[in-house]
Short mmCIF file of C-alpha atoms in Angstrom, two decimals:
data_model
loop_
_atom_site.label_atom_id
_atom_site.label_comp_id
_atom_site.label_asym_id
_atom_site.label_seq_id
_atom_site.Cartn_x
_atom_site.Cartn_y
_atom_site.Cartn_z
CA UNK L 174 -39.51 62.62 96.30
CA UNK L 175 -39.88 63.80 93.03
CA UNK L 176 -35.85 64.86 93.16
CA UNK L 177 -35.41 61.42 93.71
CA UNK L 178 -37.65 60.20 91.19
CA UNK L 179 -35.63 62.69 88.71
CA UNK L 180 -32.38 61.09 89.66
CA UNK L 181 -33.75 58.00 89.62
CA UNK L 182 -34.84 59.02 86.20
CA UNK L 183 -31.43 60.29 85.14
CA UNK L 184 -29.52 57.96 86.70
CA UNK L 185 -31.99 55.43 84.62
CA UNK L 186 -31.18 57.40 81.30
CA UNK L 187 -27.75 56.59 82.55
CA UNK L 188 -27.73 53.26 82.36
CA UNK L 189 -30.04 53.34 78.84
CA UNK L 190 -27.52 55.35 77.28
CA UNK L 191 -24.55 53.74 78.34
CA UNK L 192 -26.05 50.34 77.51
CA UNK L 193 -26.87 51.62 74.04
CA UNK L 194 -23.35 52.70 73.41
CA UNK L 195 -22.82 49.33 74.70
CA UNK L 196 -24.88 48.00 72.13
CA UNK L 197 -23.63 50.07 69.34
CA UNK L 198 -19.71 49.60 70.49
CA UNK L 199 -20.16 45.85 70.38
CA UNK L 200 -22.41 45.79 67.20
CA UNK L 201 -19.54 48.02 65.50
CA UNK L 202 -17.13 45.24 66.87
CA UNK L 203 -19.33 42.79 65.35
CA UNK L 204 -19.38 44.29 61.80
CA UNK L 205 -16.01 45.61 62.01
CA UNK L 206 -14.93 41.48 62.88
CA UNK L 207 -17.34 40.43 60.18
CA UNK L 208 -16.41 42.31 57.18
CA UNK L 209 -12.52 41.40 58.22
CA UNK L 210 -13.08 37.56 58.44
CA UNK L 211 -15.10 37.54 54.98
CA UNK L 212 -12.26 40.23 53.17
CA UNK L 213 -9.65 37.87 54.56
CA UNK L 214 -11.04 34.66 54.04
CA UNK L 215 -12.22 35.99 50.57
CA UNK L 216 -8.95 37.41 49.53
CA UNK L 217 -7.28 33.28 50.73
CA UNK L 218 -9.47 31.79 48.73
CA UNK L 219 -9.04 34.67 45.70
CA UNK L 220 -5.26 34.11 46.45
CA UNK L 221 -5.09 30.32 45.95
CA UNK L 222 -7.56 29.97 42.79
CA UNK L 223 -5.17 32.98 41.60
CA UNK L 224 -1.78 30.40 42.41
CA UNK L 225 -4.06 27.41 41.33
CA UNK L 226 -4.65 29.61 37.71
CA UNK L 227 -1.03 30.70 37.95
CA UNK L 228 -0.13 26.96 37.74
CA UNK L 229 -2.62 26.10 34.78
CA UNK L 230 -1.01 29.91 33.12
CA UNK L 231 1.99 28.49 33.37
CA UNK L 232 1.28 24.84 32.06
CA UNK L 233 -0.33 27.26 29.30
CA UNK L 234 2.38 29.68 28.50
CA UNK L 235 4.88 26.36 27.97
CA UNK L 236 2.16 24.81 25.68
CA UNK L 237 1.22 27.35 23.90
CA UNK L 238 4.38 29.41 23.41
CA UNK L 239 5.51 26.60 21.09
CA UNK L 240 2.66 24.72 19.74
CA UNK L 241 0.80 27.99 18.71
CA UNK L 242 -2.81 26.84 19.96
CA UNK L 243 -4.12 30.45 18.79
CA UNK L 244 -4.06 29.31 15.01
CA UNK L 245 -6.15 26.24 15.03
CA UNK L 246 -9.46 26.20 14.13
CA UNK L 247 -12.13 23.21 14.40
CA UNK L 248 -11.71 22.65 10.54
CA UNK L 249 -7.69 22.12 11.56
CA UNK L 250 -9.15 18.90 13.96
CA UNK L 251 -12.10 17.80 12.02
CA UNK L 252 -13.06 14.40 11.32
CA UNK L 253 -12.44 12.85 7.36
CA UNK L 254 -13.12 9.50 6.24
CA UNK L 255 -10.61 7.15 6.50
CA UNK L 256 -10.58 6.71 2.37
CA UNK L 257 -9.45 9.98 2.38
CA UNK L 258 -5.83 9.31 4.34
CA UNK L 259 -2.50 7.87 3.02
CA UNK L 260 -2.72 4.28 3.95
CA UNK L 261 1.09 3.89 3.69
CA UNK L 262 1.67 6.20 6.71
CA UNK L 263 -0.83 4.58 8.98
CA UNK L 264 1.24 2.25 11.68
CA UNK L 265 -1.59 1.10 14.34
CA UNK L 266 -4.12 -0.83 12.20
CA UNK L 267 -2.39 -3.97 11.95
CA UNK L 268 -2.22 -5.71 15.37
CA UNK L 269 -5.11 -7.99 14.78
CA UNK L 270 -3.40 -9.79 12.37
CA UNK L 271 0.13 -9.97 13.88
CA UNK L 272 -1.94 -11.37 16.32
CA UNK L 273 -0.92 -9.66 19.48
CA UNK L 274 -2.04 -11.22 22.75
CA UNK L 275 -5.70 -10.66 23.96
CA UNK L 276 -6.59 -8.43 20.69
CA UNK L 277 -9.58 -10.62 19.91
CA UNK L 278 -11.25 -8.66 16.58
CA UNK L 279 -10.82 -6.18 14.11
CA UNK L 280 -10.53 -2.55 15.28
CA UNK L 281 -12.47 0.12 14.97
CA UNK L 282 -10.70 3.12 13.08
CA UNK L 283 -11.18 6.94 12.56
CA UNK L 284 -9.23 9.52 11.41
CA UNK L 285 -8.98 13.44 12.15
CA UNK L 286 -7.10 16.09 10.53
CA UNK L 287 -3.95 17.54 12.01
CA UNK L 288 -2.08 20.48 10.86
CA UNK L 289 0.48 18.68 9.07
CA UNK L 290 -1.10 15.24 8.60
CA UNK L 291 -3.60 12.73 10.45
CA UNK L 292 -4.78 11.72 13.65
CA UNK L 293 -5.84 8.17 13.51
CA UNK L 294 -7.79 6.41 15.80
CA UNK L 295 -8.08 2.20 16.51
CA UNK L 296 -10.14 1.19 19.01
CA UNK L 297 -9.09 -2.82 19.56
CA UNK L 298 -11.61 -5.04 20.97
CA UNK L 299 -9.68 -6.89 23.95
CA UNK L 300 -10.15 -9.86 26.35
CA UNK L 301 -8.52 -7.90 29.54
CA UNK L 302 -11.44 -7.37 31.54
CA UNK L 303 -13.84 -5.44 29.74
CA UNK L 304 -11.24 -2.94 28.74
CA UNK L 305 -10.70 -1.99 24.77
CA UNK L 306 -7.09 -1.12 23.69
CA UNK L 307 -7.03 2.51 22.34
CA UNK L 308 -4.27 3.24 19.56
CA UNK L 309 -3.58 6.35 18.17
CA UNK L 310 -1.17 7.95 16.07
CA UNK L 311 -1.11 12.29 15.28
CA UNK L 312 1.63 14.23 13.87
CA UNK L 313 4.31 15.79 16.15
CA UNK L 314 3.95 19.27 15.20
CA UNK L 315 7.41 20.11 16.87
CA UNK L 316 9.28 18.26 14.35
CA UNK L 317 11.50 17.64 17.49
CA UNK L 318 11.28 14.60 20.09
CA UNK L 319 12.31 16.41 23.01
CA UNK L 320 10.38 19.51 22.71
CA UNK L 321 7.27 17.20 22.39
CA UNK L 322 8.18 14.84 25.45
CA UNK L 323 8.66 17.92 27.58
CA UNK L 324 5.36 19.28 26.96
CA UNK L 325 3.74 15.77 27.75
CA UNK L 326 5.43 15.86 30.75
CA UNK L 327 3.43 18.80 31.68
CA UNK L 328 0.32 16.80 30.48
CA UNK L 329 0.44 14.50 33.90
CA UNK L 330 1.16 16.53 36.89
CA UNK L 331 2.08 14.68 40.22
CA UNK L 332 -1.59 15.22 41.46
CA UNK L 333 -2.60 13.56 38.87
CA UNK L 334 -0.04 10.78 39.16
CA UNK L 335 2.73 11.86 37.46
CA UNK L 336 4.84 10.00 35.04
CA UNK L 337 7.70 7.70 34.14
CA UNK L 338 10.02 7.99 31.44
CA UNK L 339 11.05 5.28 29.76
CA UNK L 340 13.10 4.00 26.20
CA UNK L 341 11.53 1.37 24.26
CA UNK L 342 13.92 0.28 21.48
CA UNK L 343 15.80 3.16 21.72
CA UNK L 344 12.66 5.33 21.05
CA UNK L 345 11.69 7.73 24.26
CA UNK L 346 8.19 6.68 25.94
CA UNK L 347 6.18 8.04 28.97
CA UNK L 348 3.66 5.89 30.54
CA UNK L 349 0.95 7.32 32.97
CA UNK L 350 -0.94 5.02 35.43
CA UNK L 351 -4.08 6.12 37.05
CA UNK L 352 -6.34 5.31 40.19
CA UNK L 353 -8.18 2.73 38.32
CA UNK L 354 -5.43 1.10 36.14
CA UNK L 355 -6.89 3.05 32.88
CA UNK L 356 -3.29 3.65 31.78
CA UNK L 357 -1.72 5.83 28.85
CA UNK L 358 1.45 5.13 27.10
CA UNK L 359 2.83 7.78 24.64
CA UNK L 360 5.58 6.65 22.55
CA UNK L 361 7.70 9.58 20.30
CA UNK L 362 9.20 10.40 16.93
CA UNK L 363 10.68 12.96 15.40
CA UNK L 364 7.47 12.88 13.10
CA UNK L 365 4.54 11.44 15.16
CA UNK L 366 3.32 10.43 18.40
CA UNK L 367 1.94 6.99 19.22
CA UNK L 368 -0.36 6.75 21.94
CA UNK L 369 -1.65 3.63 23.31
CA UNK L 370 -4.50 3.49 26.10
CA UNK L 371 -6.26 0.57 28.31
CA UNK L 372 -5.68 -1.51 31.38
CA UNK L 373 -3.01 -3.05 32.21
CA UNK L 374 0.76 -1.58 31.76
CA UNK L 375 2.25 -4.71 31.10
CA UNK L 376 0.27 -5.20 28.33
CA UNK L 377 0.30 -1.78 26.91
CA UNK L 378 4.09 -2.39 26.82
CA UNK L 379 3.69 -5.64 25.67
CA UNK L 380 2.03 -3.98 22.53
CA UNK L 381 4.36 -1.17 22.50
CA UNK L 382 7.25 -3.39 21.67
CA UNK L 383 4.84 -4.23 18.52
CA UNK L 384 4.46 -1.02 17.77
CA UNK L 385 7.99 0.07 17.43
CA UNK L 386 9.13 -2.68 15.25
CA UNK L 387 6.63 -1.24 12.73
CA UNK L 388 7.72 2.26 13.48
CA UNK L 389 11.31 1.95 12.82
CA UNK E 170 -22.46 61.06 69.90
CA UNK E 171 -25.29 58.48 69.59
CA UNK E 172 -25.91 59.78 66.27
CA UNK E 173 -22.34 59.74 65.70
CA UNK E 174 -21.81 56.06 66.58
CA UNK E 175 -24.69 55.23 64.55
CA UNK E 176 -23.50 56.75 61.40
CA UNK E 177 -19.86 55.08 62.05
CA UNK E 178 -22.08 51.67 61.85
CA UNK E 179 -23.74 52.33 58.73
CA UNK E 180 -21.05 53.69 57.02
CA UNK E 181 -18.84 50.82 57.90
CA UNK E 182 -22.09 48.41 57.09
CA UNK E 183 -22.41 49.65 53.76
CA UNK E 184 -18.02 49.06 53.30
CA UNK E 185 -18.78 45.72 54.37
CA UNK E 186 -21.02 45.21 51.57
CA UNK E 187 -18.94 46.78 49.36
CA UNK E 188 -15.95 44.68 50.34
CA UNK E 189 -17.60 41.44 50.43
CA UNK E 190 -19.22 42.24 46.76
CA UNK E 191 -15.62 42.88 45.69
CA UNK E 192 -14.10 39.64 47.61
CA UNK E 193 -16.68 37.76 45.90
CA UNK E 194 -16.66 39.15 42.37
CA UNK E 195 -12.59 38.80 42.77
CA UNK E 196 -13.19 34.76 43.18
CA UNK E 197 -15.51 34.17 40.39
CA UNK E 198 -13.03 36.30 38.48
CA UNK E 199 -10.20 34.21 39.56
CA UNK E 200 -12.02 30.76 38.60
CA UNK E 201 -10.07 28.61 36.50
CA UNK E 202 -11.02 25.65 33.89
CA UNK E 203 -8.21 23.37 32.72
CA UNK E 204 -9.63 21.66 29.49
CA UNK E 205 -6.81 19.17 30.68
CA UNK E 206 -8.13 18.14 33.97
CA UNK E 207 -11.85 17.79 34.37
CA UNK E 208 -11.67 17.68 37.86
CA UNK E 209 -11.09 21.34 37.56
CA UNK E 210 -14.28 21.77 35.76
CA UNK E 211 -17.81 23.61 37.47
CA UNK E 212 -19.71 21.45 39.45
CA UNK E 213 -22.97 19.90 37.82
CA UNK E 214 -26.66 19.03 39.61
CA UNK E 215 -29.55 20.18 41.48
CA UNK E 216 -27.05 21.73 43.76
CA UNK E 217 -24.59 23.45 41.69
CA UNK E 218 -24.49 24.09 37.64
CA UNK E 219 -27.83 23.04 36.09
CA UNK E 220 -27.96 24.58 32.86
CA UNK E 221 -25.03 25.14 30.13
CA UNK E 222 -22.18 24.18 28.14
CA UNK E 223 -20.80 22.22 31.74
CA UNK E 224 -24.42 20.54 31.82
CA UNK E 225 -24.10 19.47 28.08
CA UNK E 226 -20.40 18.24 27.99
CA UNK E 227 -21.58 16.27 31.54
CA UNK E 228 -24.53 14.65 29.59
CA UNK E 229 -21.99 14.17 26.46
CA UNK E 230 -19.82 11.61 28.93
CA UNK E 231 -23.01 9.61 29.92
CA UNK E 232 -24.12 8.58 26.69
CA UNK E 233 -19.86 7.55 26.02
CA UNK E 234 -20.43 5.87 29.11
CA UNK E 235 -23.51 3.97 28.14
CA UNK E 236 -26.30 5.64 30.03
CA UNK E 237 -27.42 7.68 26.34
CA UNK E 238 -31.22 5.96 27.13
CA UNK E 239 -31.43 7.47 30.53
CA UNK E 240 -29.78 10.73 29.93
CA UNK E 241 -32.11 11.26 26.50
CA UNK E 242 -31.46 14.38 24.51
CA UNK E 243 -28.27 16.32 25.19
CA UNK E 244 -30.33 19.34 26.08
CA UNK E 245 -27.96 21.31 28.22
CA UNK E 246 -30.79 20.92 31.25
CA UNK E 247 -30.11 19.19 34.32
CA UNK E 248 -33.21 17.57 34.82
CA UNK E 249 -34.90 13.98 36.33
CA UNK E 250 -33.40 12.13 33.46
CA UNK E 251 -29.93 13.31 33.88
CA UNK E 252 -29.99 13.38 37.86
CA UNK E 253 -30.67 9.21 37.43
CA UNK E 254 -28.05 8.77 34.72
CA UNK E 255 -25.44 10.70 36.97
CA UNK E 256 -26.67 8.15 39.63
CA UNK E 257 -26.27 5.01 37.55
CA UNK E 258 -23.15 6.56 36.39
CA UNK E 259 -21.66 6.79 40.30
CA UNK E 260 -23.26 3.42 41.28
CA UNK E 261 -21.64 1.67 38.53
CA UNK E 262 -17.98 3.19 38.74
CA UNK E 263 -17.68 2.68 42.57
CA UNK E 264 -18.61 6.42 43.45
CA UNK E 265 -20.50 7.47 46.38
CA UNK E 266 -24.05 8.10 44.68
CA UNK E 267 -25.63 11.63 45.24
CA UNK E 268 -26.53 12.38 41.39
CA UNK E 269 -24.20 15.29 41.51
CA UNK E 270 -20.93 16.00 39.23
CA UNK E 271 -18.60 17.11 41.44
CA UNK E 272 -14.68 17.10 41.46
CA UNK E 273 -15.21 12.87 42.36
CA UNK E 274 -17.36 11.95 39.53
CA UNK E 275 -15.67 14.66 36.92
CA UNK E 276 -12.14 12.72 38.55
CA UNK E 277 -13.16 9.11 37.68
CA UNK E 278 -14.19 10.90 34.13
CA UNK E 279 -10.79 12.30 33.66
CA UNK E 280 -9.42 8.67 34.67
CA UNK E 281 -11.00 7.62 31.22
CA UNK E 282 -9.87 10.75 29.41
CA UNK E 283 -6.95 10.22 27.39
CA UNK E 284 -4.18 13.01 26.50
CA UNK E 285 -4.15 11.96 22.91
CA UNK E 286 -1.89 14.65 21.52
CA UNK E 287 -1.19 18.58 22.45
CA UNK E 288 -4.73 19.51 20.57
CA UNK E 289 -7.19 16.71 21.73
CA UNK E 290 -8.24 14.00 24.28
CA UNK E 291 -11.01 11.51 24.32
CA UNK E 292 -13.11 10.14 26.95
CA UNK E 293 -13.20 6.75 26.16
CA UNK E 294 -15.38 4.36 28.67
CA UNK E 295 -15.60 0.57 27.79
CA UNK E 296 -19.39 1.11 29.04
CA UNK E 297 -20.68 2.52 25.69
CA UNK E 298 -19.29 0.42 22.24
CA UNK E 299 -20.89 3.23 20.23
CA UNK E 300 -19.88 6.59 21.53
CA UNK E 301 -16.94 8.54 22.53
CA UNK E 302 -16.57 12.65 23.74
CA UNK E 303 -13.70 14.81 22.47
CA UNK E 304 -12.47 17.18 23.86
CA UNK E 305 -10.47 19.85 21.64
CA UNK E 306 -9.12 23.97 22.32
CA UNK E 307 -9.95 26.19 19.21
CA UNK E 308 -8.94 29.59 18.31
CA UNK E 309 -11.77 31.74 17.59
CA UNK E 310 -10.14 34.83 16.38
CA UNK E 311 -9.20 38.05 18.59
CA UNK E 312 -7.47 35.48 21.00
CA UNK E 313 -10.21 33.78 22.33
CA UNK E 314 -10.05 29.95 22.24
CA UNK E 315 -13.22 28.02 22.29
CA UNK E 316 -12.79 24.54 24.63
CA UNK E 317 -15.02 22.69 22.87
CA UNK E 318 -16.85 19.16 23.23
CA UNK E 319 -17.85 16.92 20.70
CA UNK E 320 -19.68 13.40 20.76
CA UNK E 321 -18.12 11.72 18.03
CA UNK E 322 -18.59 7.90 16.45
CA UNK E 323 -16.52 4.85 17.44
CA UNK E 324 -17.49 3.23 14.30
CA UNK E 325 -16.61 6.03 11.88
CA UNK E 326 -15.18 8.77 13.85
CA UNK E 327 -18.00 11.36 12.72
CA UNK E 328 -19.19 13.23 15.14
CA UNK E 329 -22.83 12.68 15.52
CA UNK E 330 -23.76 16.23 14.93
CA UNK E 331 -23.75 17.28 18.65
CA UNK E 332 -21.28 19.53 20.36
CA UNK E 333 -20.69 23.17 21.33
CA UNK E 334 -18.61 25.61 24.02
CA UNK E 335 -18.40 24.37 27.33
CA UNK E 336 -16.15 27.55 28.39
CA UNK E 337 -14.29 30.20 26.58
CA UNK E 338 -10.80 31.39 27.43
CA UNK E 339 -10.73 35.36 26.80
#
C-alpha cells in the first residue's frame, strides 16, 4: 500500500509538474504573442505617423526651401494701423462703391506687416446667406507667379479637396471649394496675392472679375 | 528546469516592457502638427487634451465663432464652461455633439480657416462680427519656429492682447 500510495504520489507530482510546465509553456506563449502584437502594431502605427510626417516634411521642405520661414519673426507679421499703409497700393477696399452684387455695407479693414509690404484685410458685409466676403491682399515674396502658385498648390491637398486652376483675365487663379461651400479663391501677381473667401464660387468669381480690372 | 522556464518568463516580461515603452515613446515621438490643417491638431476635452496651448487656441476659435460668453476667459483649462461652448459649437455647425475637439470639430474649423498667404491664415466664422483667430509660424532663433495663435480684431485688426504657442517645431 504505501508503494502504491508513493507512486500514486509520484505519478501525482507527475502530472503537477507537467501541468506547470504546461502553465509556464503557454504563459511564455502568451507573453511571447503579446509583446509581438503590441511591437508590431506599435511599430504600424509609428510607421504611418512617420509617412503621414514624411508628407507634412515634405510639404515643408518645398515651402520653406524658398520662402525662408526661419527668418520671420512676429514683429515681421504684426498688426499696424491702417493710417500707417500706402493707400495708393491698396486694391480690395473699393467694392462697396462699385457696387458689386450682394456687398451690402462698408467693409471692415486691417492691415499686417509683410516682409516687403502689407497684408490687408476687408471683411465685406454680404447678403449670401449669412456669409461675409473676405478680401485680402499680401505681398508675393517670390517676386515670381509661378513659384508662388506652386506652393499654393501644396496649400490644398486632395484630402482636403484639392484644387482647380484657373486664368481670370489672363491672370493665373486657384479656387478651393470645401465640404460646406466656405470657398477660397487666390488670384496671383508677380507682386501680390489676392485672396478672396466666402460662399458661393460663382460669386467669388463674380467679384474676382472686379478685382482684376483694378489690378491690371 | 522549472526555475529555468521561470526565469525565461521574466526575462522576456521585463523585454516586453521594455519594447512596448520604446513602441510607445517612438509614436509620441513620431506625432505630427500641420499648422496648415487643424484636423491634424491634438485632440481637446475631458477625454483627451485638457490643459495647454491646444486648449487655448480651441477656446481662441469659440469666441471667433461667437460662443466668447460661454467659453469666458481664454484660460488654457478645459473646464464646464468650455465643455458647453464646444457643445453649442457642434450643435450649431451640424456636428455630432459630444463636447469634445476631435479631428470632426477641428475639420469643420479648418473649413473656416483660410490660407491667406505662405505666412498666415485666419479662422473666420460669420458666427462672431467681432473676432477672428490667426494663425501664423515664427522663427524663434536656433531653428525653432513658434506656431502661434492670436485673437485679433475685425474692426481694427489689433489683436486683443491674447495669444501664445500652441506647439513648437524643434
Amino acid at each position: 500500500m504505501p508503494v502504491k500510495v508513493e507512486q500514486s504520489g509520484l505519478i501525482i507530482k507527475k502530472e503537477e509538474s507537467l501541468l506547470n510546465r504546461k502553465t509556464l509553456f503557454k504563459c511564455c506563449l502568451t507573453v511571447g504573442i503579446l509583446s509581438s502584437t503590441i511591437f508590431v502594431g506599435s511599430h504600424i502605427q509609428a510607421t504611418s505617423n512617420e509617412q503621414k510626417q514624411n508628407v507634412v516634411k515634405t510639404e515643408q521642405q518645398v515651402k520653406g526651401a524658398v520662402t525662408k520661414l526661419e527668418n520671420v519673426t512676429r514683429e515681421d507679421l504684426a498688426p499696424i494701423p491702417m493710417e500707417k499703409v500706402d493707400k495708393s497700393k491698396v486694391k480690395i477696399t473699393n467694392f462697396e462703391s462699385k457696387k458689386v452684387n450682394h456687398i451690402v455695407g462698408k467693409p471692415v479693414v486691417n492691415a499686417e506687416k509683410r516682409p516687403g509690404g502689407y497684408a490687408i484685410t476687408a471683411y465685406y458685409p454680404t447678403d449670401i446667406g449669412k456669409g461675409e466676403l473676405v478680401v485680402f491682399q499680401s505681398v508675393n515674396e517670390y517676386g515670381d507667379v509661378d513659384l508662388l502658385v506652386e506652393e499654393a498648390k501644396t496649400w490644398y491637398p486632395v484630402e482636403k479637396g484639392g484644387y482647380n486652376e484657373i486664368s481670370i483675365d489672363g491672370l493665373q487663379a486657384i479656387v478651393h471649394e470645401n465640404e460646406i461651400n466656405y470657398n477660397t479663391l487666390h488670384i496671383f501677381t508677380e507682386n501680390e496675392i489676392f485672396t478672396l473667401a466666402g460662399q458661393n464660387t460663382e460669386y467669388l468669381l463674380e467679384v474676382a472679375q472686379t478685382l482684376v480690372k483694378d489690378i491690371k | 528546469m522549472r526555475m529555468k522556464i521561470l526565469k525565461f518568463t521574466k526575462i522576456l516580461l521585463l523585454l516586453t516592457v521594455i519594447m512596448s515603452s520604446f513602441s510607445l515613446s517612438t509614436v509620441k515621438a513620431s506625432a505630427a502638427y500641420n499648422i496648415q490643417d487643424l484636423g491634424t491638431w491634438a485632440p481637446v476635452g475631458y477625454n483627451y487634451t485638457t490643459s495647454g496651448g491646444f486648449v487655448k487656441a480651441a477656446q481662441a476659435n469659440l469666441w471667433s465663432a461667437g460662443e466668447k460668453l460661454v467659453v469666458g476667459s481664454i484660460d488654457g483649462s478645459f473646464g464646464p464652461a468650455t465643455y458647453q461652448a464646444v457643445k453649442n459649437f457642434q450643435s450649431k455647425n451640424g456636428l455630432s455633439v459630444d463636447g469634445n475637439i476631435g479631428p470632426g470639430t477641428w475639420g469643420l474649423m479648418e473649413d473656416y480657416t483660410i490660407i491667406l498667404d505662405s505666412r498666415s491664415r485666419k479662422f473666420v466664422h460669420p458666427n462672431s462680427p467681432t473676432y477672428f483667430t490667426r494663425f501664423a509660424q515664427y522663427a524663434v532663433g536656433g531653428g525653432t519656429v513658434d506656431n502661434h495663435w492670436d485673437l485679433g480684431y475685425k474692426s481694427s485688426g489689433d489683436y486683443a492682447g491674447q495669444g501664445g504657442t500652441i506647439w513648437t517645431d524643434y
